[in-house]
Coordinates of C-alpha atoms and ligand atoms in Angstrom, one line a residue:
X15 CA 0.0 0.0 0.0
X16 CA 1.3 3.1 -0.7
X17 CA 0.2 5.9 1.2
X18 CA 0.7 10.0 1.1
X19 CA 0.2 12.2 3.9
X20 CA -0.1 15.4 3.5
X21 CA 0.3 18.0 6.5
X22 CA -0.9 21.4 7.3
X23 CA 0.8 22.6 10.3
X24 CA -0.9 25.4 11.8
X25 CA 1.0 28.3 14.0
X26 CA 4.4 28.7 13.6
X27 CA 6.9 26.0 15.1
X28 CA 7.8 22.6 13.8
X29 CA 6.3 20.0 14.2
X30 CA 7.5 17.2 15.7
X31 CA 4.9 14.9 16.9
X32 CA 1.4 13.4 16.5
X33 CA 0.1 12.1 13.3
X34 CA 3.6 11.4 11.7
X35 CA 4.1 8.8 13.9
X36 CA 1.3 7.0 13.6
X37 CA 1.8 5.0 10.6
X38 CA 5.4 2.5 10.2
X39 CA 7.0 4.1 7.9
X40 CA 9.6 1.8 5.6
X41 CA 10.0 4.4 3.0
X42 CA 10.1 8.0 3.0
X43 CA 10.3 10.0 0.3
X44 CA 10.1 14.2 0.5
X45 CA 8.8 15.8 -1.6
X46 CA 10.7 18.5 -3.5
X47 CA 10.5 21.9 -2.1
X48 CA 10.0 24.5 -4.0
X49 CA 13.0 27.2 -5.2
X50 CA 10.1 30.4 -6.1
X51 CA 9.7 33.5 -4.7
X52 CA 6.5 33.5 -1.8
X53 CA 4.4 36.4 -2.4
X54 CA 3.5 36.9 1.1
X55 CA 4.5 34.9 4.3
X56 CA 1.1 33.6 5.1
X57 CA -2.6 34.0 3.2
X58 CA -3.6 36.4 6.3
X59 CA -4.1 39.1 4.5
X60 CA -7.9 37.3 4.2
X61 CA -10.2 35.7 5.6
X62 CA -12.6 32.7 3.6
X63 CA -15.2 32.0 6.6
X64 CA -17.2 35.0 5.6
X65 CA -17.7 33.9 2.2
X66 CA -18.1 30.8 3.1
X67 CA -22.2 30.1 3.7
X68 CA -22.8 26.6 6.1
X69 CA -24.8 24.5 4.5
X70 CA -27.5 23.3 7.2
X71 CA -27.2 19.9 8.6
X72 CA -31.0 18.2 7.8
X73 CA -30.4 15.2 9.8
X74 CA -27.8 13.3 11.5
X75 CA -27.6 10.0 13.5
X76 CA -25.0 8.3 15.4
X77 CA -23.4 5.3 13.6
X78 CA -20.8 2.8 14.5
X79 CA -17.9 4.4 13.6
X80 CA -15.7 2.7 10.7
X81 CA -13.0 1.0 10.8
X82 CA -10.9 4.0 8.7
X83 CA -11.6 5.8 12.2
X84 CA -10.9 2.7 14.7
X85 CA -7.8 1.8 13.4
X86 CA -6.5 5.0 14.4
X87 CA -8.3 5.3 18.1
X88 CA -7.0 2.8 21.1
X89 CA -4.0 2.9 23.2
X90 CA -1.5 1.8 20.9
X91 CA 1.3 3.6 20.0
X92 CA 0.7 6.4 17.8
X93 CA -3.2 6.3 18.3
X94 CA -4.8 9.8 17.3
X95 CA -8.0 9.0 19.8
X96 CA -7.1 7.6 23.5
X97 CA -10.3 8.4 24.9
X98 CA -14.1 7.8 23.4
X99 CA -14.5 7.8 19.4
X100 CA -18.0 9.0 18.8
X101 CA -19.1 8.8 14.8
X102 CA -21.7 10.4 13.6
X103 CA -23.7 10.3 9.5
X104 CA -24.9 13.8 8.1
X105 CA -26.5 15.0 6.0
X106 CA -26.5 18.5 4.6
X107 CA -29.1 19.8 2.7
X108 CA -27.3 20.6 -0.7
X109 CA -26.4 16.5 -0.5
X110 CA -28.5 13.5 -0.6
X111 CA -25.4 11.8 0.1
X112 CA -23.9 11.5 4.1
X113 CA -21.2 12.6 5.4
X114 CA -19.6 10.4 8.1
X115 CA -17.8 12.5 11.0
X116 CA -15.5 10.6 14.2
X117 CA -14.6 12.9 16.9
X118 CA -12.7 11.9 19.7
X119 CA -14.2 12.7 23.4
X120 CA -11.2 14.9 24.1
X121 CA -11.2 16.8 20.5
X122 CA -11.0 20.6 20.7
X123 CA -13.6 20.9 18.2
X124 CA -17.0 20.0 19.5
X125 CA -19.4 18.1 17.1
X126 CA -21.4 21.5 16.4
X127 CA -18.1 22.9 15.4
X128 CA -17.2 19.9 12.9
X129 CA -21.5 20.4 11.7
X130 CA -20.6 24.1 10.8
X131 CA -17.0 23.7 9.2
X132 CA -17.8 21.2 7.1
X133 CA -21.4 22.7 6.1
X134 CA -18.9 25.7 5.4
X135 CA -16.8 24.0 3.0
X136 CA -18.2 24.8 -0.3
X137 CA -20.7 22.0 -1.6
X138 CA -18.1 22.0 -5.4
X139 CA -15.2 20.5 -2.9
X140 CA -17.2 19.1 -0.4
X141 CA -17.9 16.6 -2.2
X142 CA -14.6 14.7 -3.0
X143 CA -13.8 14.7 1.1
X144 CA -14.3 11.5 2.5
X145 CA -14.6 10.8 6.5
X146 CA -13.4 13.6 8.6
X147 CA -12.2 12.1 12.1
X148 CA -11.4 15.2 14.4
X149 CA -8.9 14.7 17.2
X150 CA -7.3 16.6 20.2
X151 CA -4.1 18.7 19.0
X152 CA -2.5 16.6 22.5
X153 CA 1.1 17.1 22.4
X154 CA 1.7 18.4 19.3
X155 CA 2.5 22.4 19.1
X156 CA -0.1 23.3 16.6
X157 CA -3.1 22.6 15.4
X158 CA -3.1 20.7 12.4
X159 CA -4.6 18.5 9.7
X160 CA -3.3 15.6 7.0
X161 CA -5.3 14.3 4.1
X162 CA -4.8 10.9 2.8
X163 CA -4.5 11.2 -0.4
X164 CA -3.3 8.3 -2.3
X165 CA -3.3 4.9 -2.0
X166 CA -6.3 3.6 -1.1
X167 CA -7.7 7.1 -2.2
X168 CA -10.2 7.7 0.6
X169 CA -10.0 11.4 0.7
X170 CA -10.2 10.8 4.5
X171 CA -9.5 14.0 6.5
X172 CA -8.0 14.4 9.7
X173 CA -8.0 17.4 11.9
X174 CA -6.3 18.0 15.3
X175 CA -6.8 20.7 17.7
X176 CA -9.2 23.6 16.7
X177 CA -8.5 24.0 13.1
X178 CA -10.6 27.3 11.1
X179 CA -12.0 27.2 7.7
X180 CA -8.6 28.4 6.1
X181 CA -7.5 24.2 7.0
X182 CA -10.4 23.0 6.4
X183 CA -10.7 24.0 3.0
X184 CA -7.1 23.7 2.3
X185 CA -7.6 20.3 3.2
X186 CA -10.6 19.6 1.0
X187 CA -8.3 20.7 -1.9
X188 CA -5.9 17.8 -1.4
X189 CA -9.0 15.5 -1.3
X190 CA -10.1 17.0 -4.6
X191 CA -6.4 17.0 -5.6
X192 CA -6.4 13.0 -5.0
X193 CA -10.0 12.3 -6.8
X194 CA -11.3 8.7 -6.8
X195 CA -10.1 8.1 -10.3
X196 CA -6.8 10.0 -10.2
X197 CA -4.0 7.2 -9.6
X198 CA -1.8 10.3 -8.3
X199 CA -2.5 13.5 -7.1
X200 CA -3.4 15.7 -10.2
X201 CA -0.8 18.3 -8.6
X202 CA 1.9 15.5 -9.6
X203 CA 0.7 16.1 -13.0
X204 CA 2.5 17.8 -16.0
X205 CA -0.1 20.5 -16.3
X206 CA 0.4 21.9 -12.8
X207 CA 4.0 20.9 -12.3
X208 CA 4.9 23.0 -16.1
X209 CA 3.3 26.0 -14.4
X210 CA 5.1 25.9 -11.8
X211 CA 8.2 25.2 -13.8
X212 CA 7.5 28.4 -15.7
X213 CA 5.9 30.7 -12.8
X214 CA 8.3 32.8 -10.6
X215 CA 6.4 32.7 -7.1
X216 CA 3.6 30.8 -5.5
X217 CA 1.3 32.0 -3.1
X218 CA 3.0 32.0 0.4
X219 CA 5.4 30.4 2.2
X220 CA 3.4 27.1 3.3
X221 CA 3.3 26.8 -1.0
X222 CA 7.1 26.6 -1.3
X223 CA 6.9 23.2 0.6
X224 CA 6.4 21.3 -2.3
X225 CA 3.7 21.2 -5.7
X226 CA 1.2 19.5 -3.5
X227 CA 0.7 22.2 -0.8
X228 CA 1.3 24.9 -3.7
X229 CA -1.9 23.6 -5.2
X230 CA -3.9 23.4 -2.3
X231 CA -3.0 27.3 -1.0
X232 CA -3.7 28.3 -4.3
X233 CA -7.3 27.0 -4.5
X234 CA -7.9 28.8 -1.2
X235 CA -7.1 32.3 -3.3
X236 CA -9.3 30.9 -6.1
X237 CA -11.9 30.6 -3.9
X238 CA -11.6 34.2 -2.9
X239 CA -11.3 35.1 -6.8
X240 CA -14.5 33.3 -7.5
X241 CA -16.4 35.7 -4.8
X242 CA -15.2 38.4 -5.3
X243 CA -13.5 38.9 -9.0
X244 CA -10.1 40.3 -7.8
X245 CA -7.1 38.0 -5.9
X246 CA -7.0 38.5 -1.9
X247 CA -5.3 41.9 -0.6
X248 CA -1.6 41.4 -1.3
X249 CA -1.5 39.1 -4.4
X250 CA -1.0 39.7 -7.7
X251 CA -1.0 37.7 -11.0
X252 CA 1.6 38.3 -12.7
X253 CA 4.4 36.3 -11.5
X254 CA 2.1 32.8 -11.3
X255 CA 0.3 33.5 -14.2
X256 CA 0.2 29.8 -15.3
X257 CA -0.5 28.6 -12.0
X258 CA -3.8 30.7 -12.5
X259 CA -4.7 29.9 -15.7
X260 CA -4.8 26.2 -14.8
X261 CA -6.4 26.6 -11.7
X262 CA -9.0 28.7 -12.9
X263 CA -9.5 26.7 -15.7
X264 CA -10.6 23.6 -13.6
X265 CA -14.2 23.0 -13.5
X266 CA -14.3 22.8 -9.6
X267 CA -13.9 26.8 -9.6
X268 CA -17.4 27.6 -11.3
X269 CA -19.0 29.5 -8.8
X270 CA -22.5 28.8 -9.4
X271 CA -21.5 25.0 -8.9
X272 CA -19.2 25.3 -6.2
X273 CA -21.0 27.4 -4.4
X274 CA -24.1 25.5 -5.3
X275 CA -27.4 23.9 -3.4
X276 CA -26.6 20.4 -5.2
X277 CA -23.4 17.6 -4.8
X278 CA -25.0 16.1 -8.2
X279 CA -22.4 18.0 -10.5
X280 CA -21.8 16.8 -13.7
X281 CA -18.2 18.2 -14.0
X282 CA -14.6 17.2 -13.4
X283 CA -13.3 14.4 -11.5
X284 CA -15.7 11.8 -9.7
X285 CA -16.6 12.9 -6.2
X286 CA -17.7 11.3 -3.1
X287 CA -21.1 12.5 -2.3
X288 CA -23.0 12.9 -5.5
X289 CA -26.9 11.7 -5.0
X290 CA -28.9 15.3 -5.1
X291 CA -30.9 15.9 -2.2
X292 CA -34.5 14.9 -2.2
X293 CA -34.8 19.1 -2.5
X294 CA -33.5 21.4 -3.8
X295 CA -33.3 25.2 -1.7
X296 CA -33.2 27.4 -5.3
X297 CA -32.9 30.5 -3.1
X298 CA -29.6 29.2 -2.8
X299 CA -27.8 30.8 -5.6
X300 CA -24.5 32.5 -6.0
X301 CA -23.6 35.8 -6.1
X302 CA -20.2 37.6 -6.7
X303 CA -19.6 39.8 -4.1
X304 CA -17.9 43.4 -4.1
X305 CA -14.2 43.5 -3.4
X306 CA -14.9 46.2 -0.8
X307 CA -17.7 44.1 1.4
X308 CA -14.3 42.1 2.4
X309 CA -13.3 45.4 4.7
X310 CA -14.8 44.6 8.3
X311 CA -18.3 44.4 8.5
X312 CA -20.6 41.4 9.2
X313 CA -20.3 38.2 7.5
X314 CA -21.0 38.1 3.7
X315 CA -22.5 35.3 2.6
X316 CA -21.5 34.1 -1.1
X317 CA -24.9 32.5 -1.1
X318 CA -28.3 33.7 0.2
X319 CA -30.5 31.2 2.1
X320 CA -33.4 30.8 3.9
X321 CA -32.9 30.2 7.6
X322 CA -33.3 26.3 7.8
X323 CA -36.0 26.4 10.2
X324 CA -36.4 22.9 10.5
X325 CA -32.9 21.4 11.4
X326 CA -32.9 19.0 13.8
X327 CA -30.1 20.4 15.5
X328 CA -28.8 23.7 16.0
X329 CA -25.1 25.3 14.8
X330 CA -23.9 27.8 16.4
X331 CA -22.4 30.1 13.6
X332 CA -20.8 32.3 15.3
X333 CA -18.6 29.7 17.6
X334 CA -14.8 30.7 17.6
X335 CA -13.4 29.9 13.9
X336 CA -9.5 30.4 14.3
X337 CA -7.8 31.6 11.8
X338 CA -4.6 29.6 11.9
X339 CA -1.9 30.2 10.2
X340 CA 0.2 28.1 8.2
X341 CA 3.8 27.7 9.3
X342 CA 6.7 26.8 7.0
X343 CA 6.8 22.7 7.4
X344 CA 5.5 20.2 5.8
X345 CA 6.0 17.5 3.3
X346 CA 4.8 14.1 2.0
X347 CA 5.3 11.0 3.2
X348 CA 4.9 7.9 1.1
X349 CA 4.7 4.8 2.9
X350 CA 4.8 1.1 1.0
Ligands
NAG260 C1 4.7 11.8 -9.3 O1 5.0 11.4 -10.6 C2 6.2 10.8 -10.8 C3 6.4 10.5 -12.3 O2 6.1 11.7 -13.0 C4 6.2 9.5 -10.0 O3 7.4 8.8 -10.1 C5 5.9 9.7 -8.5 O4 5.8 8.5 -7.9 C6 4.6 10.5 -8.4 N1 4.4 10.8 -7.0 C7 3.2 10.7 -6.5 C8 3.1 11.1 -5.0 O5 2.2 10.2 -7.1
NAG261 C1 -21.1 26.8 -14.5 O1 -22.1 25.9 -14.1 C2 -23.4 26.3 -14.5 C3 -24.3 25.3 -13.9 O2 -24.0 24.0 -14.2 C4 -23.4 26.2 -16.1 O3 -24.7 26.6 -16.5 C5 -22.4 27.2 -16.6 O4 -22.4 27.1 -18.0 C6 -21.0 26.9 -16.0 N1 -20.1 28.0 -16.4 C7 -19.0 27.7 -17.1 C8 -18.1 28.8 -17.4 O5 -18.6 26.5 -17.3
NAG262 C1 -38.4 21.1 6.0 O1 -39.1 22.2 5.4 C2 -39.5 22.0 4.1 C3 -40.1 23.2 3.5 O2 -40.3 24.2 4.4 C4 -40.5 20.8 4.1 O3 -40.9 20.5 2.8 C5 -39.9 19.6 4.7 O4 -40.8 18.5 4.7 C6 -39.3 19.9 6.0 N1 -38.5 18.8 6.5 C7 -38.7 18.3 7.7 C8 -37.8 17.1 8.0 O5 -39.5 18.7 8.5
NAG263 C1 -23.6 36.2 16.2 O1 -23.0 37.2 16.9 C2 -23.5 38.5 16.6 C3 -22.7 39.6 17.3 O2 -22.0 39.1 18.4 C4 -25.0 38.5 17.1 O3 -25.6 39.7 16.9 C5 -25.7 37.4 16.4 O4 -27.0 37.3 16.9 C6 -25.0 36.1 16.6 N1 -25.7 35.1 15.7 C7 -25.9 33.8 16.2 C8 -26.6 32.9 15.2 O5 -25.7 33.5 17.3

């Protein structure tokens, strides 16, 4: 089996410990860095969770949780969970598919956090995530998050500590990166790696830790781009150019899909939720937004909605979404 991890450190420091050390490594191999110019040392000139409309939960029910959460909760060395593994099915109401979530007892995020993030994540990327098991940050420094994103392909997302929407989404784009019918990551591919052969920069820092992580930053500037028209305060075009043209030329980033009421798109790469839901909210609809609703204010909402009076639970929106940062570390480890 050949597996890639892929990690988003959050805060500065390195890291050292937690999730690395939970699989037996017998070969490593790094990925390249990257020799570019980083625009800016972090994406903090902006903030996503505004534009970024929850999707409400419709139902959910507790489920046994699955064995691509169990393996990694117990007492063993290198468990991820040592206390109670809760999983959980939901279902959004822009997907007839579920969504299965495992939180650990002891996890920073609380299960109404993990409802709102995820309904957060727009319903175009969503879609290729597969579980999402949410864990305490324990000893590590930061507050971070891996994707599995090859091997047995799950898409499987793991978050520890309280991660906000800027890692959540960032890890969505390595599950979209690592679609079910992609043998490698499409950021391994020629397209991507001959822009960034023939780019000068990449985003930030966190990008210059190798093609994979420059893929997934950029899609969290796309994202921005598809709201509001313009690149986040800070960034220009010019010098990754051809990064942009092949980001933008993906299907994933067309708003009124990505941003949609529906998981049933009939676009790019197989997903993981697809079934529609039984119906369809069409005051859901997107709207660009103007460049100068991203200065202060109250949440803008990419989407308008009706208030999803009948949930059966509640989601707090406004609970604490932390805006980590991304600190320079990371790489990819391949295990056989
Ligand atoms: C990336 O592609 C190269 C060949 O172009 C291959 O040797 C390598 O294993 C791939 N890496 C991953 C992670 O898929
Ligand atoms: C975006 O998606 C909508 C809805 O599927 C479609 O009508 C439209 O043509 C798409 N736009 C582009 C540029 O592909
Ligand atoms: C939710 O509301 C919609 C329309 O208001 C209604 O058609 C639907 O049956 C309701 N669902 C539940 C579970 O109450
Ligand atoms: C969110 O916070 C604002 C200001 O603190 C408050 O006015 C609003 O009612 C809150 N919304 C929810 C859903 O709690």
């Amino acid at each position: 089996m050949l597996t890639t991890l892929l990690f988003l450190p959050l805060f500065s420091g390195i890291y050292v410990s937690g999730a690395a050390v939970d699989f037996r490594a017998s070969t490593i191999e790094r990925r390249q860095a990257l020799t570019l110019r980083a625009q800016q040392r972090n994406l903090g000139s902006f903030d996503l969770t505004p534009i970024l409309p929850p999707a409400s939960v419709t139902s959910w029910r507790a489920v046994n949780a699955p064995e691509s959460c169990t393996t990694y909760a117990g007492q063993q060395d290198g468990s991820e969970c040592r206390t109670d593994l809760t999983a959980v099915s939901i279902q959004f109401e822009d997907c007839g598919d579920e969504f299965v979530v495992c939180r650990c007892a002891d996890a920073e995020m609380s299960m109404n956090d993990v409802f709102e993030r995820l309904g957060r994540v727009p319903i175009g990327l969503r879609r290729y995530g597969g579980v999402v098991m949410v864990a305490a940050q324990a000893g590590s420094d930061t507050a971070h998050a891996y994707t599995w994103t090859s091997g047995e392909h799950t898409g499987d997302i793991h978050f520890f500590g309280d991660c906000g929407m800027e890692t959540w989404v960032h890890e969505f784009m390595h599950a979209f990166d690592s679609a079910p019918d992609r043998p490698r990551p499409q950021s391994n591919g020629s397209r991507w790696q001959n822009a960034l052969a023939t780019d000068t920069c990449v985003p930030d820092s966190y990008s210059l830790t190798n093609a994979v992580e420059a893929y997934a930053q950029l899609g969290l500037l796309i994202i921005y781009q598809v709201v509001y028209g313009i690149l986040p305060p800070g960034f220009t075009a010019d010098c990754m150019s051809n990064q942009l043209a092949y980001m933008t030329s993906l299907p994933l980033f067309n708003g009124s899909t990505l941003f949609g009421n529906n998981c049933d798109i009939q676009d790019g790469p197989p997903a993981r939720h697809t079934r529609p839901p039984n119906i369809l909210d069409p005051s859901r609809t997107f709207q660009t937004q103007r460049p100068s609703s991203t200065e202060g204010g109250p949440a803008v909402m990419a989407t308008s909605r009706r208030s999803g009076a009948n949930s059966t639970v509640t989601v707090e929106l406004n609970s604490s979404l932390l805006i980590c940062m991304f600190a320079l570390f990371s790489g990819i480890w391949l295990f056989s």
